[in-house]
């Protein structure tokens, strides 16, 4: 397979699918530019070859052509980050797009309007994909965050190109995950957090074989504790998943994977930062109280496990970190992952709220790799083949 470094883009028009689905504030300013920064080296490589770059992305989930979802809102941020004036065209197919692409000179960058203004994008419509493909002569997919979608611009389009490759970001994401799940230095420790067992079942099943230690933090721990006969008060629990929780514990035993559950909790008498707060053993939480974070003893036990790790995978928060009183367990995990990384471990943070947490608490520079993918990373952890990746490999 060709990598982006194997291709000389001189005088070529590269159609690059990026994931510029970034958050905007009420003034339509980009509030988190991570995904734009992450695509920069791919774009610069093409420009340095004296090729031209046609960027295509979605933004949000618009219903038809809704101005608030226009990618024009990100032109200023992209221009600033790339250090090149980004041109913009108010459509992604049709005459205007074709003209703009045809007029594009070497070393110039053009951004197309939101792909999802056409329902054909998410439908994976072949005619729409073909129309997009006519704008360029090389296809580069660097949209890791959208690689789990079988959409026109992420998957269907690839068949219309002889020359296609992943961008640098896509390659980094795939290599980082392989470093954790396929060729890791041992011991491998995974931290799984988040509220629900049901949303992480497939991830747990896929990684049980691959890790030495599995730390289960977050709301889903309570289903495991209750299943083992513990009293969890009013903590979150999926009663219909208790049997499954016991099966997972059994399976882990047979695979010699150590599962580490919290031993204590920060409890509250309401789901609020103004609640009365207390501590309890994880299996002795009184009625009327709920566990909303891991306690001190759990933090220190998890720290010990993490300091022995050579490879760490972190997905999901330890508690309700959005509320200050219940953020300290997640912050403590972040500190432990950072300390272990400083001592030589490779650490990957990916999928959903753990990425938000490491950014919010400033650990993103202290771990080895922070994924740009939420759902995409989760599906990779589940062992699925992502359509956006498969389309390039085909
Ligand atoms: C994301 O941020 O999750 C990706 O950009 C994909 O967006 P989607 O979930 O709307 O498909
Ligand atoms: Mg999503």
XYZ file of C-alpha atoms and ligand atoms in Angstrom:
406
model
C 0.000 0.000 0.000
C 1.159 3.505 -0.784
C 1.756 5.884 2.103
C 1.500 9.619 1.741
C 5.307 9.806 1.720
C 5.419 7.561 -1.372
C 3.379 10.048 -3.379
C 4.829 13.153 -5.013
C 1.938 15.622 -5.170
C 3.644 18.072 -7.544
C 0.998 19.610 -9.829
C -1.623 17.243 -8.424
C -4.921 18.147 -6.827
C -5.297 16.192 -3.615
C -8.840 15.734 -2.346
C -8.299 15.379 1.388
C -11.076 14.172 3.712
C -10.422 15.714 7.106
C -12.511 15.673 10.268
C -12.990 19.370 10.969
C -16.079 18.606 13.021
C -14.947 20.993 15.743
C -16.890 22.717 18.527
C -17.998 26.339 17.924
C -19.154 28.923 20.477
C -22.149 31.261 20.095
C -20.014 33.623 18.002
C -19.139 30.730 15.685
C -15.508 30.675 16.808
C -13.670 27.367 17.055
C -13.216 26.507 20.747
C -11.061 23.401 20.286
C -8.638 23.412 17.363
C -7.090 19.982 18.081
C -8.494 18.357 14.953
C -7.241 21.164 12.700
C -3.749 21.002 14.194
C -3.837 17.218 13.832
C -4.343 17.437 10.046
C -1.639 20.057 9.533
C 1.341 17.867 8.637
C -0.648 16.055 5.951
C -1.669 19.335 4.332
C 1.830 20.819 4.595
C 3.374 17.717 2.982
C 1.164 18.169 -0.091
C 1.867 21.914 -0.291
C 5.609 21.364 0.064
C 5.431 18.983 -2.881
C 3.820 21.896 -4.790
C 0.477 20.174 -5.002
C -2.864 21.785 -4.212
C -5.171 20.743 -1.406
C -8.950 20.480 -1.569
C -10.271 19.907 1.939
C -13.636 18.294 2.555
C -15.323 17.714 5.908
C -18.605 17.578 7.729
C -19.546 19.843 10.628
C -22.222 18.719 13.056
C -25.390 16.984 11.989
C -27.254 19.565 9.869
C -30.639 18.927 8.336
C -30.057 20.281 4.856
C -28.286 23.562 4.257
C -28.210 25.298 7.654
C -25.920 28.321 7.881
C -24.938 27.674 11.475
C -23.241 24.483 10.292
C -21.334 26.188 7.471
C -17.646 25.391 7.312
C -17.033 29.067 6.515
C -16.927 29.487 10.301
C -13.660 27.602 10.509
C -11.804 29.322 7.630
C -10.110 31.863 9.932
C -8.897 29.227 12.411
C -7.669 26.941 9.626
C -5.851 29.804 7.872
C -4.177 30.756 11.125
C -3.116 27.204 12.023
C -1.933 26.188 8.555
C -0.178 29.491 7.872
C -1.727 29.546 4.388
C -4.823 31.459 3.270
C -7.626 28.901 3.072
C -10.025 29.609 0.210
C -13.656 28.647 0.638
C -16.402 27.626 -1.772
C -20.053 27.573 -0.747
C -20.810 24.134 -2.113
C -19.028 20.797 -2.247
C -20.231 19.607 -5.666
C -21.668 21.299 -8.771
C -20.449 24.216 -10.880
C -19.145 26.459 -8.108
C -17.090 23.678 -6.532
C -15.774 22.514 -9.900
C -14.747 26.059 -10.871
C -13.008 26.686 -7.562
C -11.152 23.372 -7.786
C -10.161 23.974 -11.405
C -8.827 27.454 -10.586
C -6.792 26.227 -7.627
C -3.034 26.728 -8.110
C -0.162 24.661 -6.711
C 0.495 25.409 -3.015
C -3.081 26.658 -2.505
C -5.752 25.289 -0.161
C -9.483 25.213 -0.833
C -12.127 24.214 1.713
C -15.441 22.878 0.426
C -18.764 23.568 2.150
C -20.146 21.049 4.660
C -20.591 17.656 2.996
C -23.621 16.907 5.159
C -25.628 19.709 3.525
C -26.362 16.822 1.146
C -28.126 13.829 2.672
C -26.300 11.768 0.032
C -23.147 12.090 2.157
C -24.391 10.062 5.132
C -26.392 7.794 2.816
C -23.133 6.784 1.149
C -24.576 7.704 -2.234
C -22.345 6.588 -5.113
C -23.290 9.377 -7.547
C -22.510 12.010 -4.924
C -19.193 10.307 -4.132
C -18.357 10.260 -7.815
C -19.174 13.961 -8.176
C -16.839 14.745 -5.274
C -14.122 12.558 -6.732
C -14.054 14.650 -9.920
C -12.614 17.599 -7.987
C -9.202 16.011 -7.488
C -6.858 13.344 -8.809
C -5.481 11.848 -5.579
C -7.640 10.893 -2.575
C -6.205 11.251 0.904
C -8.230 10.122 3.906
C -7.082 11.766 7.131
C -10.464 11.853 8.893
C -9.859 9.352 11.670
C -12.720 10.771 13.777
C -15.166 9.853 11.009
C -13.557 6.591 9.894
C -16.324 4.534 11.559
C -18.875 6.024 9.174
C -19.470 4.388 5.779
C -20.233 7.741 4.187
C -19.735 8.934 0.613
C -16.598 10.990 1.352
C -15.017 8.558 3.838
C -15.514 5.201 2.178
C -17.519 5.102 -1.067
C -15.375 7.706 -2.848
C -12.136 5.679 -2.653
C -13.149 3.377 -5.530
C -12.985 6.292 -7.973
C -9.267 6.872 -7.456
C -6.218 4.979 -8.690
C -4.023 6.918 -6.320
C -5.170 7.015 -2.675
C -3.596 6.894 0.749
C -4.020 7.652 4.443
C -2.851 11.008 5.731
C -0.315 11.271 8.537
C -2.969 11.588 11.245
C -4.744 8.422 10.177
C -1.413 6.597 10.173
C -0.542 7.906 13.657
C -3.907 6.822 15.040
C -3.651 3.314 13.593
C -0.026 2.888 14.689
C -0.741 4.092 18.229
C -3.566 1.642 18.634
C -1.487 -1.196 17.200
C 1.248 -0.345 19.664
C -1.249 -0.940 22.466
C -3.270 -3.881 21.207
C -0.989 -5.742 18.777
C 2.666 -5.235 19.715
C 2.758 -3.817 23.245
C 5.522 -3.861 25.820
C 4.127 -5.731 28.809
C 2.521 -5.386 31.241
C -0.417 -3.754 29.493
C -2.934 -1.951 31.706
C -6.283 -0.720 30.421
C -8.500 1.701 32.296
C -12.137 1.563 31.307
C -14.500 4.112 32.750
C -17.796 5.645 31.847
C -21.305 5.174 33.063
C -22.574 2.029 31.448
C -21.380 -1.558 31.200
C -23.669 -2.003 28.205
C -21.807 0.581 26.116
C -18.406 -1.020 26.844
C -19.204 -4.744 26.696
C -17.704 -5.317 23.285
C -14.621 -3.311 24.213
C -14.127 -5.349 27.391
C -14.547 -8.623 25.532
C -12.095 -7.619 22.830
C -9.368 -6.384 25.171
C -9.540 -9.065 27.889
C -7.181 -11.223 25.831
C -4.807 -8.376 25.180
C -4.221 -6.767 28.572
C -2.630 -7.981 31.799
C -4.614 -5.668 34.060
C -8.000 -4.073 33.577
C -9.019 -1.213 35.848
C -12.771 -0.718 35.811
C -13.623 2.760 37.073
C -16.599 5.032 36.554
C -20.274 4.307 36.976
C -20.085 0.879 35.375
C -18.088 -0.464 38.340
C -21.251 -0.503 40.474
C -22.917 -3.135 38.324
C -19.927 -5.406 39.032
C -20.007 -4.630 42.773
C -23.744 -5.301 43.103
C -23.444 -8.496 41.057
C -20.908 -9.734 43.621
C -23.334 -9.026 46.475
C -22.181 -5.514 47.435
C -24.524 -2.768 48.646
C -24.331 0.179 46.279
C -27.179 2.369 47.611
C -28.616 4.519 44.854
C -25.545 4.299 42.612
C -25.958 3.741 38.897
C -26.572 0.089 38.070
C -27.743 -1.946 35.107
C -29.487 -4.833 36.829
C -29.911 -6.687 33.540
C -26.125 -6.660 33.054
C -25.195 -8.169 36.417
C -24.995 -11.708 35.103
C -22.801 -10.504 32.277
C -20.572 -8.716 34.784
C -20.020 -12.001 36.634
C -19.256 -13.756 33.348
C -16.664 -11.101 32.525
C -15.011 -11.627 35.926
C -14.908 -15.391 35.309
C -13.565 -14.987 31.810
C -10.844 -12.651 33.058
C -9.800 -15.239 35.639
C -9.491 -17.929 32.989
C -7.335 -15.617 30.879
C -5.148 -14.559 33.818
C -6.223 -10.961 33.399
C -6.395 -9.089 36.701
C -9.525 -7.005 37.053
C -9.225 -4.114 39.479
C -12.471 -2.639 40.770
C -12.640 0.398 43.054
C -12.656 -0.383 46.790
C -14.142 2.908 47.923
C -16.246 5.755 46.583
C -16.948 9.439 47.039
C -20.665 9.408 47.761
C -23.333 12.073 47.555
C -26.974 12.333 48.648
C -27.930 13.830 45.265
C -26.554 14.098 41.730
C -25.369 17.663 42.236
C -22.238 19.572 43.146
C -24.209 21.062 46.030
C -25.007 17.646 47.493
C -23.753 16.495 50.883
C -20.583 14.508 50.267
C -19.132 11.523 52.129
C -16.898 8.466 51.630
C -17.893 4.815 51.749
C -16.527 1.368 51.078
C -17.622 0.518 47.549
C -19.775 -2.398 48.751
C -21.355 -0.618 51.719
C -23.004 2.473 50.270
C -26.128 3.340 52.288
C -29.516 3.771 50.659
C -30.131 7.387 49.703
C -26.477 7.794 48.679
C -24.759 7.255 45.368
C -21.113 6.808 44.409
C -20.035 9.535 41.984
C -16.239 9.140 42.032
C -13.574 6.687 43.130
C -12.217 7.166 46.664
C -8.689 7.703 48.013
C -7.858 4.027 48.519
C -8.917 3.122 45.002
C -6.813 5.966 43.606
C -3.736 4.746 45.394
C -4.285 1.095 44.382
C -4.796 2.109 40.751
C -1.652 4.245 40.969
C 0.389 1.200 41.992
C -0.970 -0.849 39.082
C -0.360 1.977 36.614
C 3.218 2.565 37.765
C 4.053 -1.053 36.892
C 2.636 -0.685 33.378
C 4.733 -0.498 30.229
C 1.689 0.170 28.070
C -1.507 1.989 29.093
C -4.842 2.363 27.353
C -7.283 4.828 28.930
C -10.916 5.095 27.899
C -13.560 6.702 30.084
C -13.575 8.810 33.230
C -13.478 7.591 36.858
C -16.382 9.724 38.025
C -18.615 12.636 37.201
C -15.606 14.832 36.411
C -17.754 17.623 34.977
C -18.775 18.397 38.597
C -15.802 19.619 40.639
C -16.403 17.566 43.817
C -16.355 14.354 41.757
C -13.462 15.222 39.441
C -10.600 14.251 41.739
C -10.594 10.542 40.952
C -10.242 11.259 37.238
C -7.540 13.859 37.944
C -5.723 11.308 40.099
C -5.876 8.732 37.285
C -4.487 11.389 34.934
C -1.597 12.055 37.314
C -0.839 8.345 37.601
C -0.930 7.830 33.823
C 1.328 10.884 33.393
C 3.784 9.632 36.026
C 3.943 6.184 34.464
C 4.472 7.768 31.037
C 7.324 9.871 32.434
C 8.817 6.612 33.751
C 8.779 5.111 30.247
C 5.323 3.652 29.601
C 3.504 4.245 26.304
C 0.054 5.703 27.049
C -2.869 6.108 24.682
C -5.991 8.041 25.655
C -8.930 7.585 23.357
C -12.645 7.586 22.943
C -15.211 9.974 24.348
C -14.987 11.655 27.712
C -11.490 10.584 28.766
C -10.130 12.789 25.974
C -12.255 15.689 27.229
C -10.972 15.012 30.742
C -7.258 14.896 29.867
C -7.633 18.167 27.965
C -9.664 19.859 30.702
C -7.123 18.931 33.380
C -4.052 19.567 31.216
C -2.675 16.030 30.938
C -2.764 15.961 27.136
C 0.940 16.877 26.922
C 1.904 14.290 29.525
C 0.571 11.169 27.837
C 2.054 9.549 24.734
C -0.914 9.895 22.420
C -4.384 11.443 22.568
C -6.717 10.142 19.887
C -8.822 12.539 17.810
C -11.513 9.881 17.547
C -14.409 9.313 19.934
C -16.710 6.770 18.350
C -14.028 5.764 15.844
C -11.559 4.861 18.594
C -14.219 2.943 20.517
C -15.059 0.878 17.454
C -11.383 0.109 16.926
C -11.157 -1.001 20.557
C -14.120 -3.257 19.859
C -12.016 -4.939 17.180
C -14.138 -3.680 14.293
C -12.812 -2.830 10.852
C -13.606 0.805 10.162
C -15.079 1.558 6.705
C -12.829 4.614 6.232
C -9.750 2.477 6.826
C -10.919 -0.517 4.808
C -11.656 1.654 1.754
C -8.021 2.740 1.491
C -6.650 -0.767 2.097
C -8.926 -2.384 -0.527
C -17.324 12.895 15.716
O -16.952 13.969 16.212
O -17.847 11.997 16.386
C -17.031 12.667 14.266
O -16.715 13.864 13.639
C -18.169 11.956 13.589
O -19.342 12.712 13.673
P -20.738 11.956 13.761
O -20.763 11.241 15.083
O -21.790 13.035 13.655
O -20.788 10.979 12.618
Mg -19.831 11.094 17.118
